[in-house]
Each structure stands twice: as structure tokens, then as C-alpha cells.
Coordinates of C-alpha atoms and ligand atoms in Angstrom, one line a residue:
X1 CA 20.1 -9.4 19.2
X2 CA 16.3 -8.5 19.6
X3 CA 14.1 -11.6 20.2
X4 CA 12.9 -13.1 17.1
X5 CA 9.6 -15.0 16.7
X6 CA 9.4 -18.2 15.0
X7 CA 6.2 -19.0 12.5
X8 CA 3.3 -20.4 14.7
X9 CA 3.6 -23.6 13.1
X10 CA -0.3 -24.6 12.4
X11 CA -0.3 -21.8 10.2
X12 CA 1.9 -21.6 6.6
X13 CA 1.4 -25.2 5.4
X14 CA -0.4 -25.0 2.5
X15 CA 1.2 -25.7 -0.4
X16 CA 0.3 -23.4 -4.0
X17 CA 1.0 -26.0 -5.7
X18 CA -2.0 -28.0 -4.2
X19 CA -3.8 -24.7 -4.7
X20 CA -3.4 -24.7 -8.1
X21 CA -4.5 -28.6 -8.8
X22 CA -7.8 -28.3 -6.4
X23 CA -8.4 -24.7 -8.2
X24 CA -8.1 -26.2 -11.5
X25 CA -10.1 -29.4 -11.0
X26 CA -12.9 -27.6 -9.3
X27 CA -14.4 -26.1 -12.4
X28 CA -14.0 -27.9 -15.8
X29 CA -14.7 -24.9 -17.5
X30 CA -12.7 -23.7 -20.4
X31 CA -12.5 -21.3 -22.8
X32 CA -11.6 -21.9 -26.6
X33 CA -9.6 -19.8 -28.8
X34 CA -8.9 -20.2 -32.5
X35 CA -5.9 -19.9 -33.8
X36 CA -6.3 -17.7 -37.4
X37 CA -3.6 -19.4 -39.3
X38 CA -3.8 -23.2 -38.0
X39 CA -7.3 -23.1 -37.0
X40 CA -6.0 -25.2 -34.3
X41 CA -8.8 -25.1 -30.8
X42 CA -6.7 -24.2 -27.8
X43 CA -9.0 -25.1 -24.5
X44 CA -7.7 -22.8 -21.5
X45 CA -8.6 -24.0 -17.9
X46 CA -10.7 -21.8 -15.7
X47 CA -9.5 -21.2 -12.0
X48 CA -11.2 -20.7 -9.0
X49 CA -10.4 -19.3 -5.9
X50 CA -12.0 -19.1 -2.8
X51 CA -14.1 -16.1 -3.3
X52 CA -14.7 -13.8 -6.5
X53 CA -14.3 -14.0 -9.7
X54 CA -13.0 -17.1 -11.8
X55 CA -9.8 -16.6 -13.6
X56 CA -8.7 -18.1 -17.2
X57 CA -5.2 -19.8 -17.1
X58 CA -3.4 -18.1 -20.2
X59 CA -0.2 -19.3 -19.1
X60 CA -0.1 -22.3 -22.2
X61 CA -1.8 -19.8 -24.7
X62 CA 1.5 -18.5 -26.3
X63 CA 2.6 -21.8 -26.6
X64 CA -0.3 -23.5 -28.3
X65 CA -1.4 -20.0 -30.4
X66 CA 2.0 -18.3 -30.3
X67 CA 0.0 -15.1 -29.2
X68 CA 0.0 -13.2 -26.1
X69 CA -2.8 -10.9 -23.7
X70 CA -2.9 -7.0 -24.4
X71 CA -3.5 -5.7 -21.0
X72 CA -2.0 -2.1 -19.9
X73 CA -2.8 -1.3 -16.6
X74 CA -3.2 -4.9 -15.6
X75 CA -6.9 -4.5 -15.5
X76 CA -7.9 -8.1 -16.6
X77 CA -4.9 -9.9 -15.3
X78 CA -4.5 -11.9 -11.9
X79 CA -0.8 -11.8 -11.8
X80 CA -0.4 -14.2 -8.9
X81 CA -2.1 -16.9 -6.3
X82 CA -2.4 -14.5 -3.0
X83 CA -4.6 -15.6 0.4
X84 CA -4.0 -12.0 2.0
X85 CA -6.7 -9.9 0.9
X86 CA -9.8 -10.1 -1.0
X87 CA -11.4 -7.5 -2.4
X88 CA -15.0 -7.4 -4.3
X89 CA -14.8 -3.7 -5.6
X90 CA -18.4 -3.6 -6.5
X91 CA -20.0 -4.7 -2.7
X92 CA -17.1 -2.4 -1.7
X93 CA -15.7 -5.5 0.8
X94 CA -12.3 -5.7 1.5
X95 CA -11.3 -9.2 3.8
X96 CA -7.8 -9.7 5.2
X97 CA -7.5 -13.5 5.5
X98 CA -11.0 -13.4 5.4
X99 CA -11.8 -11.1 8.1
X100 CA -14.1 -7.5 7.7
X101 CA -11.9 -4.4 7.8
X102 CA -14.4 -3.4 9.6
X103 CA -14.2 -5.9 12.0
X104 CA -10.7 -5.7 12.2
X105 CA -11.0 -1.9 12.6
X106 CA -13.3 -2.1 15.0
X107 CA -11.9 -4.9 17.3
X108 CA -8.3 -5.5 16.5
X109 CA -5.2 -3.4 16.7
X110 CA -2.2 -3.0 13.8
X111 CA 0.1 -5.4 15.0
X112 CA -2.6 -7.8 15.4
X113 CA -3.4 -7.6 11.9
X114 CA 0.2 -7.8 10.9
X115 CA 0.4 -11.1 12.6
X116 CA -2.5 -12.3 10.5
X117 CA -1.1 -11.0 7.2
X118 CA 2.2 -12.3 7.9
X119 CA 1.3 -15.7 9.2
X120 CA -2.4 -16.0 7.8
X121 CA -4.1 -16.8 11.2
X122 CA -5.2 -14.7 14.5
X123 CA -2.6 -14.8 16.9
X124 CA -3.3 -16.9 20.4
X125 CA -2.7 -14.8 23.5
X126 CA 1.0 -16.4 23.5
X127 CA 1.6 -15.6 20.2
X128 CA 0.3 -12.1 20.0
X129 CA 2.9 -11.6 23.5
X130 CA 5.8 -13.1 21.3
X131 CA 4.8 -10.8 17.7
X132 CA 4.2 -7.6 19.5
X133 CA 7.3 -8.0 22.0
X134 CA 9.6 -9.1 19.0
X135 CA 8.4 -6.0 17.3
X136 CA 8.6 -3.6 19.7
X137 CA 12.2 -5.1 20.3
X138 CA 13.4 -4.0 16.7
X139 CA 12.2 -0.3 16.2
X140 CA 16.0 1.1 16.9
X141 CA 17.9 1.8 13.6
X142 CA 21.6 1.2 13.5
X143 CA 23.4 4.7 14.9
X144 CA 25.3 4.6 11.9
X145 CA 21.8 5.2 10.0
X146 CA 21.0 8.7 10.9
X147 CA 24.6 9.7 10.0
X148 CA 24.0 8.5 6.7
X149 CA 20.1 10.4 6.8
X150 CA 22.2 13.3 8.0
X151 CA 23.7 13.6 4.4
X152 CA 20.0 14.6 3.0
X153 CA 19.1 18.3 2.2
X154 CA 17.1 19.3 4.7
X155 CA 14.3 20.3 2.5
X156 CA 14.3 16.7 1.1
X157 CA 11.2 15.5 1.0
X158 CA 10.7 12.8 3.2
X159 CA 9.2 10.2 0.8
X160 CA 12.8 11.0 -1.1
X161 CA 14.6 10.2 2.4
X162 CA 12.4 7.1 3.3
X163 CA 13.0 5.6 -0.4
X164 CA 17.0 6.3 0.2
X165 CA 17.3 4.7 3.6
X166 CA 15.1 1.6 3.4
X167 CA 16.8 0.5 0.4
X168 CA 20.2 1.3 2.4
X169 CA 18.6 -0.8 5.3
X170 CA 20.3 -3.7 3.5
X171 CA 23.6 -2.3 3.8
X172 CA 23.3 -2.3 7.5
X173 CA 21.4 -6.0 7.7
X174 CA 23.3 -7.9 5.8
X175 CA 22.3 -10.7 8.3
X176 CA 18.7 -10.8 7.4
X177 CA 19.3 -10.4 3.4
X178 CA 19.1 -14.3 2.6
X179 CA 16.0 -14.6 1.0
X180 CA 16.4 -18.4 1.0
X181 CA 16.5 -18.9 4.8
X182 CA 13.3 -19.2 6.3
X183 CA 14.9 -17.6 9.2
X184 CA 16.1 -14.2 7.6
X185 CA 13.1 -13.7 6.2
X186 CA 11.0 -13.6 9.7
X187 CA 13.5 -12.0 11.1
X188 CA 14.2 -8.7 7.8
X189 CA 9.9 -8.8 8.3
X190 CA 9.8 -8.1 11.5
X191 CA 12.7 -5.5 11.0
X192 CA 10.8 -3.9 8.4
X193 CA 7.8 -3.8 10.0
X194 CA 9.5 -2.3 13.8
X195 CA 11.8 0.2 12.3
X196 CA 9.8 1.9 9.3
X197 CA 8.2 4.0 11.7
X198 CA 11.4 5.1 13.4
X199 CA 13.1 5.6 9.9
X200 CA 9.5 8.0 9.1
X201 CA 9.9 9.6 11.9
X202 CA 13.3 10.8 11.4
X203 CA 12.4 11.7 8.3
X204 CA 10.2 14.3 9.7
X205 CA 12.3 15.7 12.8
X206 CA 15.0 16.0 10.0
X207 CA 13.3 18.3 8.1
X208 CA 12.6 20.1 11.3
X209 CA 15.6 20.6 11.9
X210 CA 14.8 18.9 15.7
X211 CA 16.7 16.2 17.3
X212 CA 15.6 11.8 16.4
X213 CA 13.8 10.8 19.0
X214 CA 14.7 6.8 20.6
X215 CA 11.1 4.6 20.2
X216 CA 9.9 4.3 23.4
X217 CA 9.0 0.5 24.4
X218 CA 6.5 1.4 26.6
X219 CA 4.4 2.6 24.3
X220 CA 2.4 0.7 21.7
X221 CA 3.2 1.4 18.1
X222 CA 1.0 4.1 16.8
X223 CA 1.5 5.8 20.3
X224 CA 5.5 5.1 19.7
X225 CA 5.2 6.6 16.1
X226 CA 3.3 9.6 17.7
X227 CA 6.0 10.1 20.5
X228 CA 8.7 9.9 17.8
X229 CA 7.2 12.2 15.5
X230 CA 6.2 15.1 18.2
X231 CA 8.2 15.0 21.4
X232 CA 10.9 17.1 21.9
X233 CA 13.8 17.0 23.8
X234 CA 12.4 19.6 26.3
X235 CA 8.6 18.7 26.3
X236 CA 7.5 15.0 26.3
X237 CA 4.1 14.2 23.6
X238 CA 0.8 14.1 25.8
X239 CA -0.6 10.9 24.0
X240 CA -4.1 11.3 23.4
X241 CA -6.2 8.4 23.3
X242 CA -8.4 9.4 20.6
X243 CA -5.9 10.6 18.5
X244 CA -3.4 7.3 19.1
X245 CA -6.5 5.6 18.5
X246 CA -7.1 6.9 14.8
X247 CA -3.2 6.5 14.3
X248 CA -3.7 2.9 14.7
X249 CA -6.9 2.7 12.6
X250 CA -5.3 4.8 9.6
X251 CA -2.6 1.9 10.3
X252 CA -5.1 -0.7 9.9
X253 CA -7.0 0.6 7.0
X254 CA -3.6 1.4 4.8
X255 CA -1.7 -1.8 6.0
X256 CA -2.3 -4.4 2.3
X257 CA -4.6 -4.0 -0.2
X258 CA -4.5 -6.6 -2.7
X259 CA -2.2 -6.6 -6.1
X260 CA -2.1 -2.6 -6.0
X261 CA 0.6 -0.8 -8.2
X262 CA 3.2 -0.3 -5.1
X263 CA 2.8 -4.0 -3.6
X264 CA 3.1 -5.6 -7.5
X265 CA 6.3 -3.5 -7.7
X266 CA 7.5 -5.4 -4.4
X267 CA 6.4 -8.6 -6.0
X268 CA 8.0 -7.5 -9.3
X269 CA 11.1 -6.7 -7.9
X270 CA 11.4 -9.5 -5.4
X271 CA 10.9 -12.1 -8.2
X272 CA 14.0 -11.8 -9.4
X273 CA 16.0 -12.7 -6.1
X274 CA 16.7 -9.3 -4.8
X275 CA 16.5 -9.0 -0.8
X276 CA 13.8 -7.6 0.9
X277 CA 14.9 -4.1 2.0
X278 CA 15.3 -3.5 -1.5
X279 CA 12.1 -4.9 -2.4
X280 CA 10.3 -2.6 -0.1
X281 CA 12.2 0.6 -0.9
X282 CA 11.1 0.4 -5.1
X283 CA 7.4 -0.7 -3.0
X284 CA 7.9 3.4 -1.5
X285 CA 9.1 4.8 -4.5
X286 CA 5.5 3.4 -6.8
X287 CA 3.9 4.3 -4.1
X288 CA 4.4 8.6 -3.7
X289 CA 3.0 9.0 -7.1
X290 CA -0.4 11.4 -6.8
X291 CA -2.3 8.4 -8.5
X292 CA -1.7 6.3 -5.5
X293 CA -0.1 7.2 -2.4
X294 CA 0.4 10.3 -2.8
X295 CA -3.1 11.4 -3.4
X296 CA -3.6 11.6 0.2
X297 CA -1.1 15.0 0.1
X298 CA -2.7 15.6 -3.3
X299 CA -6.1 16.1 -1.6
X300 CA -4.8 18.6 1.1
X301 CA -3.1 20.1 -1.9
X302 CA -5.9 20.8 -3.6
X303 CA -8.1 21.8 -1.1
X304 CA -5.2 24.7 -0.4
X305 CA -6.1 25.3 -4.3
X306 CA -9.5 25.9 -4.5
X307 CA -9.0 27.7 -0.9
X308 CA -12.8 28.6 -0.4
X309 CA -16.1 27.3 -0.2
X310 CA -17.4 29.2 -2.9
X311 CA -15.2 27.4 -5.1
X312 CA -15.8 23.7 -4.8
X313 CA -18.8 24.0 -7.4
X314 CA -16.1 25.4 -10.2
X315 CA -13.2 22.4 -9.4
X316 CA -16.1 19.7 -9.5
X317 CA -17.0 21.6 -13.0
X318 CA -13.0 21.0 -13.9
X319 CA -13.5 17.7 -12.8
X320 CA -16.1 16.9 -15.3
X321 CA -14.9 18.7 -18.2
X322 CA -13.0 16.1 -20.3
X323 CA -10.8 18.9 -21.9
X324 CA -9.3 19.7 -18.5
X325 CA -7.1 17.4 -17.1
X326 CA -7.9 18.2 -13.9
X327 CA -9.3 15.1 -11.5
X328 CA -10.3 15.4 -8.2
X329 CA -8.2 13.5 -5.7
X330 CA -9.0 11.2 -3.3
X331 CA -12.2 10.4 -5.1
X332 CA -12.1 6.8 -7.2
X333 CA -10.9 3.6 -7.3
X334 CA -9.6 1.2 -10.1
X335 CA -11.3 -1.4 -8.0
X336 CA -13.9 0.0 -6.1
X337 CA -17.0 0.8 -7.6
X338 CA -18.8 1.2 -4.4
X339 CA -17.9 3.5 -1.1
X340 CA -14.7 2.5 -0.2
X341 CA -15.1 0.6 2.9
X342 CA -11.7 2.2 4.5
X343 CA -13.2 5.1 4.0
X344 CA -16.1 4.8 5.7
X345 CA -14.5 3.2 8.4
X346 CA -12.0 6.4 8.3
X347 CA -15.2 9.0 7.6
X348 CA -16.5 8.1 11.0
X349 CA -12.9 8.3 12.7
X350 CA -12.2 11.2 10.9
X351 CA -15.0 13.2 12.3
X352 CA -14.3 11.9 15.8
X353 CA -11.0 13.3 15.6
X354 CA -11.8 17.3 14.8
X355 CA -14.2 16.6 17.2
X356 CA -12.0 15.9 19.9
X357 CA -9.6 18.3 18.9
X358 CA -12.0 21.0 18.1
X359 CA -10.5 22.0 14.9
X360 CA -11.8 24.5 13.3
X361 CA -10.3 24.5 9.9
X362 CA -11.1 26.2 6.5
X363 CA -9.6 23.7 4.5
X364 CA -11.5 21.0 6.7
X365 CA -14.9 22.5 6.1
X366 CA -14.2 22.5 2.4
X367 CA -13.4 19.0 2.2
X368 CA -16.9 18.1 3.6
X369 CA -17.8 20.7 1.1
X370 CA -17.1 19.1 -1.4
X371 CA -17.8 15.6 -0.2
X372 CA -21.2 16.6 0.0
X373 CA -21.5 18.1 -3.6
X374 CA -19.4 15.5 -5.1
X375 CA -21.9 12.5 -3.6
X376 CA -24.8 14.0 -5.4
X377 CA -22.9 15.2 -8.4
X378 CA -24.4 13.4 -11.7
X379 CA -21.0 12.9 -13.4
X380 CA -19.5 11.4 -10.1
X381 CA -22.6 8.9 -9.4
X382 CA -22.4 7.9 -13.5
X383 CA -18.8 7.6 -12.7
X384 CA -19.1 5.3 -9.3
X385 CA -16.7 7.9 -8.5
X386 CA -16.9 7.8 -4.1
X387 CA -14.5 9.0 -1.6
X388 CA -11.8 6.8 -1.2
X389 CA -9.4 6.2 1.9
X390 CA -6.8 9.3 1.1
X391 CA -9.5 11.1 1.0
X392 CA -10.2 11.3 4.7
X393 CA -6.9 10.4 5.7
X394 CA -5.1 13.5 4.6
X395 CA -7.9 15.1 6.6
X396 CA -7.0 13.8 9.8
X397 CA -3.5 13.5 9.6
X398 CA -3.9 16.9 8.6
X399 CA -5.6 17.8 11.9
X400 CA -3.2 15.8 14.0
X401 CA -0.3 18.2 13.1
X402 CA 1.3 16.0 10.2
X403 CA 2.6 18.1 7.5
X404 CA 1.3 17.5 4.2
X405 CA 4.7 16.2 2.8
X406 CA 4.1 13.3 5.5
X407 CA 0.8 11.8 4.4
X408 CA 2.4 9.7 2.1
X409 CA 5.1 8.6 4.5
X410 CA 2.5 7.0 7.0
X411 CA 0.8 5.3 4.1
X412 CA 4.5 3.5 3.6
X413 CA 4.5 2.8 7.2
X414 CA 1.4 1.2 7.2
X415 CA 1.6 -0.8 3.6
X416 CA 5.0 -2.4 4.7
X417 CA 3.1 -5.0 6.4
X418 CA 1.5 -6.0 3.5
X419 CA 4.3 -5.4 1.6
X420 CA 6.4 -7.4 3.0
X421 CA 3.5 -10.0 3.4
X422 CA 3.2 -10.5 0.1
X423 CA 6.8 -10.6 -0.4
X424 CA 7.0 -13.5 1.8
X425 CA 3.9 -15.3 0.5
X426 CA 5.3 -15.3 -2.8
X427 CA 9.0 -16.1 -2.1
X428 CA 7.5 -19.2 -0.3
X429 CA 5.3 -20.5 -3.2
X430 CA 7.3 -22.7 -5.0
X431 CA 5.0 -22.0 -8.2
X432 CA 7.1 -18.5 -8.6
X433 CA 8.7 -16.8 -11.0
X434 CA 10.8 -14.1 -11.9
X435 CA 8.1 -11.1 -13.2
X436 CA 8.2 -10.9 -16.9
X437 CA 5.6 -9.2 -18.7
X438 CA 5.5 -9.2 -22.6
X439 CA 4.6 -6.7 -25.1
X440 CA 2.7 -5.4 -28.1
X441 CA 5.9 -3.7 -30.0
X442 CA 4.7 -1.1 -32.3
X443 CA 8.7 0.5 -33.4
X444 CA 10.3 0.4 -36.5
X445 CA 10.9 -3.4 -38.5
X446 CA 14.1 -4.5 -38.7
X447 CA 16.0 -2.0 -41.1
X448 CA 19.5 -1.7 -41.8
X449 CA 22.1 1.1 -40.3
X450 CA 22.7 3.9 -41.8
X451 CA 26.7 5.4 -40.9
X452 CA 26.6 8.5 -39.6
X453 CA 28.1 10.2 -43.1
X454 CA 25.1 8.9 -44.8
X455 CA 22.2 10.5 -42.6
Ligands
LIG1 N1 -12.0 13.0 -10.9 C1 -12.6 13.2 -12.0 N2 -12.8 12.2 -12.9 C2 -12.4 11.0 -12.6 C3 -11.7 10.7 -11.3 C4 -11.5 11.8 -10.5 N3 -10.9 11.7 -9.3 N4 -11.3 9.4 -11.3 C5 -11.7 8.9 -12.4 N5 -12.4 9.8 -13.2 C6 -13.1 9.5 -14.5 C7 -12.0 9.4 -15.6 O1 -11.8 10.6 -16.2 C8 -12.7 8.3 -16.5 O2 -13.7 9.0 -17.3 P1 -14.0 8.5 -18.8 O3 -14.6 7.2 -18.6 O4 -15.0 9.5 -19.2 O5 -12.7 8.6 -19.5 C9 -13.5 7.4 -15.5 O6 -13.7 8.3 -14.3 C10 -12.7 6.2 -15.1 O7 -11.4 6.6 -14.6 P2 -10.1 5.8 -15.0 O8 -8.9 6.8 -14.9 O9 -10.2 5.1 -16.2 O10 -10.0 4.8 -13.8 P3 -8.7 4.1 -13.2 O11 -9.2 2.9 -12.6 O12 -7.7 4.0 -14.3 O13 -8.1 5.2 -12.1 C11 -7.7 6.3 -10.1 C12 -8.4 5.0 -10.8 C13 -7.7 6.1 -8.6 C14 -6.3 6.4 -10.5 C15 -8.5 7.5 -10.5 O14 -9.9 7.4 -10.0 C16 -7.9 8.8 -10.0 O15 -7.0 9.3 -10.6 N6 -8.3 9.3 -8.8 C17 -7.7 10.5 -8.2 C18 -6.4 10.0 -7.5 C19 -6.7 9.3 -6.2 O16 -7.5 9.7 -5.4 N7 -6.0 8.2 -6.0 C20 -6.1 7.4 -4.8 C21 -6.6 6.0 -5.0 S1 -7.0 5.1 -3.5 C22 -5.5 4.8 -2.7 C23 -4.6 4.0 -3.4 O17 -5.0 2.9 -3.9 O18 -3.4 4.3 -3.5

């Protein structure tokens, strides 16, 4: 068995529940509703948190009013108490236990950060050792694994393959599926977090048709993901510094970002018990859709589309016209409002890389294309409409040698730290419960069935 790393223990003692009192009795706030009928006053508490905006506490308001929130989309709803990330969408900041990304880009490294989602505090030299050895001690997969990934079409795409065989990570770890022992839940983490990029890179020498490469524990992880993805039994990957360099920070920049759709499916999904292999696979399978991870392989998509310089002006024109459904990808944000702040951390890496590498790329030169129009463009500054992280991503995973079909794949490699994260801060708050959203039903009133003879 591969050395497992306990909690630090100064770190992980708060309890929500305190949370919840000091939030509540540090504003006296409230908010009054009336109820139509009764005319009854209902005061609702108002939350704070450490940073950013206050929240109102609705959770008595169906009781007292017997009416619940409208809110598709979750727009105006804080579904949960989380001290991973903060995000102010409008400054364009984004903190991981407090800390810049850009700091944390700049002077950390992925398994570092991982450390201080996981256990909410930078790791001491000891303690970094003990995560990054435990780690690097995990990334093989059960042999038995790449049987069953054998059993794919070979033209599967490998977000398809990554869904199937994380979720079937729990029939192979039925050791680490106890979600009520402290001790199985380090220990599936760190299993998550060490073999996700083996399990990606299979995916992609499968549909290669080349042989799995064994992770290399010599190697740190983004060089080990790099050496899994492109060395080949007869020629060994030349690891460039540079380009291991940007694997890392794509790593850092994708690895949590606050109650998104993919990580509240994990919470969803975990809330009801189920273990955490499980949990992450449905957090892969919200994530490929175009709207969110998979709008880093939508970009490269549609830059393949338009094909030519001469015709960015016409797709920002599609863009704009509200009778075309068209919508550029990789440009928004439901919560920025401001230049994503992964992206211009990944703007700057972005361009380093195709220096380096000296590509010289059509579809590369459109991009900035259209990143220059689309900055000036009236409808996208109205909008707050800036480049976000897939943007530049798909660019330079592009340019790296990464098929398109794999964008999305790294972004699940990356987000399972935070995924699982946040799976672990909430099956450790002892406020939780199962996910269990209500409705506004608009069907049919009861009626009476009609037998079949009668319709
Ligand atoms: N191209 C053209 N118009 C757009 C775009 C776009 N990429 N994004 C938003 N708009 C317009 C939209 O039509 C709407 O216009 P109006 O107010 O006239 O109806 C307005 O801007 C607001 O958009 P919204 O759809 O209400 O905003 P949202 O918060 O629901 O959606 C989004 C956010 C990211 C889904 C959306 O901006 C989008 O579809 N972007 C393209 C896909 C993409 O790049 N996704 C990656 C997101 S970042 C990584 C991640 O989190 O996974």
C-alpha cells in the first residue's frame, strides 16, 4: 500500500457550525417579507462571510410564509458555506484560501495548491515532502483497469472513457469508499488526485491506438502527465521546461473555482451518501458540456470554422445578432464581469509557449484575431463579455500537441482537486444535507384518468 498522509493537524478544526453562529450574529440585518394571505412579517437573518457579498438566510422562509425562491440557474443562491475559493467577479479576483492566483501561479506549483485546497493551509517543508511523495506514490491504476478501458471503441471520445472509468474507480477501491472514515477519505483524495492523470492519459494513447505508458516517479506531475501522454515505447518525451511549466500553470489555473456547475454536481451528488469516485465521475460528465468545460475544445472548434482571418469580423457579427444562436466561445463568464484573471495569467503563458515552440499556426493567429476585435467590439464591452480561461487554454494545449478531443480531459484533471476538495469540506460540515432543490410546477392540476378505451 502507497504511503498515505495524515491531515496536518493545525489545520481542519473549524467547526461550520461556529461559522454559521459568528456569521449570523455579526450583522443584525434582516430582511422582511409579507406574507399576502396572513400578513404575517417574516424577519430573515443576513449572513456574512469573510469577504463579498452578504447572503439572506431563506432557509425558515417556507416554513413561516409556506413559499419558496425562484432561481434557475442558481444565480442568486449560495447553496453552501465553502472556505476554498473566493471569487469577486466584478474586480475579476479569484483567492484560493485566500491566496492570488496570481500569486499562486506565479510562485507555487499544483500539488502545492492541492495541499492548500485540501487542507486549507500552505504546506511546511515536511508536509509538502509527505503530500507530494504520497501522491506521486498513487498515480498507478489497478492492471485490471486498462482491461476494462480496453473494452471502449477506440474512437470513444476520451471525456466518454474518463466519465466510465472514474466512476468504475470505485469498483476497484472498495477500501477507500467509506465516506464516514476520516481515513478513507484522505486516502480516495489523494487516489483521485495521483491517478486522474494516468486514467487521462490512457485515454489518449487508447485512442492512438499506442501502448499506456507506467507514471514515472521521477518526474513531477505535469512532467509525469506529459511523459504519459507522449512517450512511446521506442522514443522517450524530451520534457521541455517551458512547456512542463505551462502544464503545471493550466493545472493551477483550472484546479477549483468556486460553486461552478461541475463541482455543485459533486456536491449534489455526494450529499446523498454516495462515495467519492462516483461523486467525481457525474463532476466529469457536467463538466464536457460546451457551456463549461468543454468550451475550451469548442474554441479550437470554432476557430477550425471560421478557418481565416478574413472571417472573424462575420462570426463576431453572428455573435451579436440575437436571431442567430451562435456565441462565441471562450469569451464570458456567469461570474466574471471583468478579465478573467486565469486568463490573463494564461494570456501571458500562452504567448510564451508559441514562442518557445515557434508555432506558426493559422488557427493561432486567428485567435489573436479575434481577441483583438472582440476587446474593442461595442456589443462585447456592453456585454462585459472578456476572454476567459478556455479561451487561451485550448490555444496552448493546442500548440503542445494535445488533440482537441483532450482539452476537456485536462480541465478534469486539474478540477479534481477541487472537486474532491469540496467534496471533503462538505462531507465534514456537520451542517449538511442531502441536495434538494424545489420547484415552481407549472403541469397539469390534479385531474382524473381517463382508460385507455375512453381517449
Ligand atoms: N458570445 C456572444 N454573446 C454572448 C456570449 C458569447 N460568448 N456570452 C454571453 N453572451 C450574451 C448573451 O447572449 C446575453 O445577451 P442578452 O443579455 O442580450 O440576452 C448576455 O451576453 C449574457 O449572457 P448569459 O448567457 O445570460 O450569461 P450566463 O452567465 O448565463 O452565461 C456563459 C455564461 C459562460 C455560459 C456564456 O458567456 C457563454 O455561453 N460563453 C461561451 C461558452 C464559454 O466560453 N464557456 C466557458 C466559461 S469559463 C470556463 C468554465 O467555467 O467552465
Amino acid at each position: 500500500m502507497p504511503p498515505v498522509m495524515n491531515p496536518p493537524s493545525r489545520v481542519g478544526k473549524k467547526h461550520w457550525g461556529e461559522v454559521l453562529m459568528t456569521a449570523s450574529n455579526k450583522n443584525q440585518a434582516s430582511v422582511t417579507l409579507t406574507d399576502n394571505q396572513t400578513g404575517k412579517a417574516v424577519e430573515l437573518p443576513v449572513l456574512s462571510g469573510t469577504v463579498g457579498p452578504d447572503v439572506v438566510d431563506i432557509r425558515t422562509l417556507y416554513a413561516h410564509t409556506g413559499k419558496f425562491t425562484f432561481d434557475p440557474g442558481y444565480g442568486a443562491t449560495g447553496s453552501c458555506l465553502s472556505g476554498l475559493t473566493y471569487i469577486d467577479g466584478d474586480k475579476g479576483v479569484l483567492l484560493h484560501r485566500g491566496y492570488p492566483i496570481e500569486q499562486l501561479a506565479a510562485q507555487s506549483d499544483f500539488l502545492e495548491l492541492a495541499f492548500v485546497l485540501l487542507y486549507g493551509e500552505l504546506p511546511n517543508t515536511e508536509e509538502k515532502a509527505g503530500f507530494v511523495n504520497a501522491i506521486t506514490r498513487h498515480t498507478m491504476v489497478h492492471e485490471q483497469l486498462s482491461i476494462f478501458l480496453r473494452g471502449f471503441r477506440r474512437d470513444a471520445h476520451p471525456m466518454a472513457i474518463l466519465c466510465g472509468v472514474t466512476g468504475a474507480l470505485s469498483a476497484f477501491y472498495h477500501d477507500s469508499t467509506d465516506i464516514n472514515d476520516p481515513k478513507q477519505r484522505i486516502i480516495a483524495s489523494h487516489r483521485l488526485i495521483a491517478k486522474m492523470p494516468t486514467l487521462a492519459a490512457m485515454a489518449y494513447k487508447y485512442s492512438l491506438g499506442q501502448p499506456f505508458n507506467y507514471p514515472r516517479n521521477d518526474l513531477n506531475y505535469a512532467e509525469n502527465f506529459l511523459h504519459m501522454c507522449f512517450s512511446v515505447p521506442a522514443e522517450d518525451y524530451v520534457i521541455d521546461p517551458v512547456i512542463a511549466d505551462a502544464m503545471d500553470k493550466i493545472f493551477i489555473l483550472h484546479a477549483d473555482h468556486e460553486q461552478n456547475a461541475s463541482t455543485s454536481t459533486v456536491r449534489l451528488a455526494g450529499s446523498s451518501g454516495a462515495n467519492p469516485f462516483a461523486c467525481i465521475a457525474a463532476g466529469i460528465a457536467s463538466l464536457w458540456g460546451p457551456a463549461h468545460g468543454g468550451a475550451n475544445e469548442a474554441v479550437l472548434n470554432m476557430l477550425a470554422e471560421i478557418g481565416d482571418r478574413s472571417r472573424v469580423q462575420e462570426y463576431v457579427n453572428k455573435a451579436r445578432d440575437k436571431n442567430d444562436p451562435f456565441r462565441l466561445f471562450g469569451f464570458g463568464h456567469r461570474v466574471y464581469k471583468n478579465y478573467d484573471p486565469r486568463a490573463q495569467v494564461l494570456r501571458k503563458s500562452c504567448h510564451e509557449v508559441l514562442d518557445k515552440l515557434g508555432v506558426s499556426d493559422p488557427l493561432l493567429e486567428l485567435a489573436m484575431e479575434l481577441e483583438e476585435i472582440a476587446l474593442k467590439d461595442s456589443y462585447f464591452v456592453e456585454k462585459q463579455l472578456y476572454p476567459n480561461v478556455d479561451f487561451y487554454s485550448g490555444i496552448i494545449l493546442k500548440a503542445m500537441g494535445f488533440p482537441t478531443s483532450m482539452f476537456t480531459v485536462l480541465f478534469a484533471v486539474a478540477r479534481t482537486v477541487g472537486w474532491i476538495s469540496q467534496w471533503k469540506e462538505m462531507v465534514e460540515d456537520p451542517t449538511q444535507r442531502i441536495g434538494r432543490p424545489r420547484q415552481l410546477y407549472t403541469g397539469p392540476a390534479q385531474r382524473d384518468f381517463v382508460p385507455l378505451d375512453k381517449r
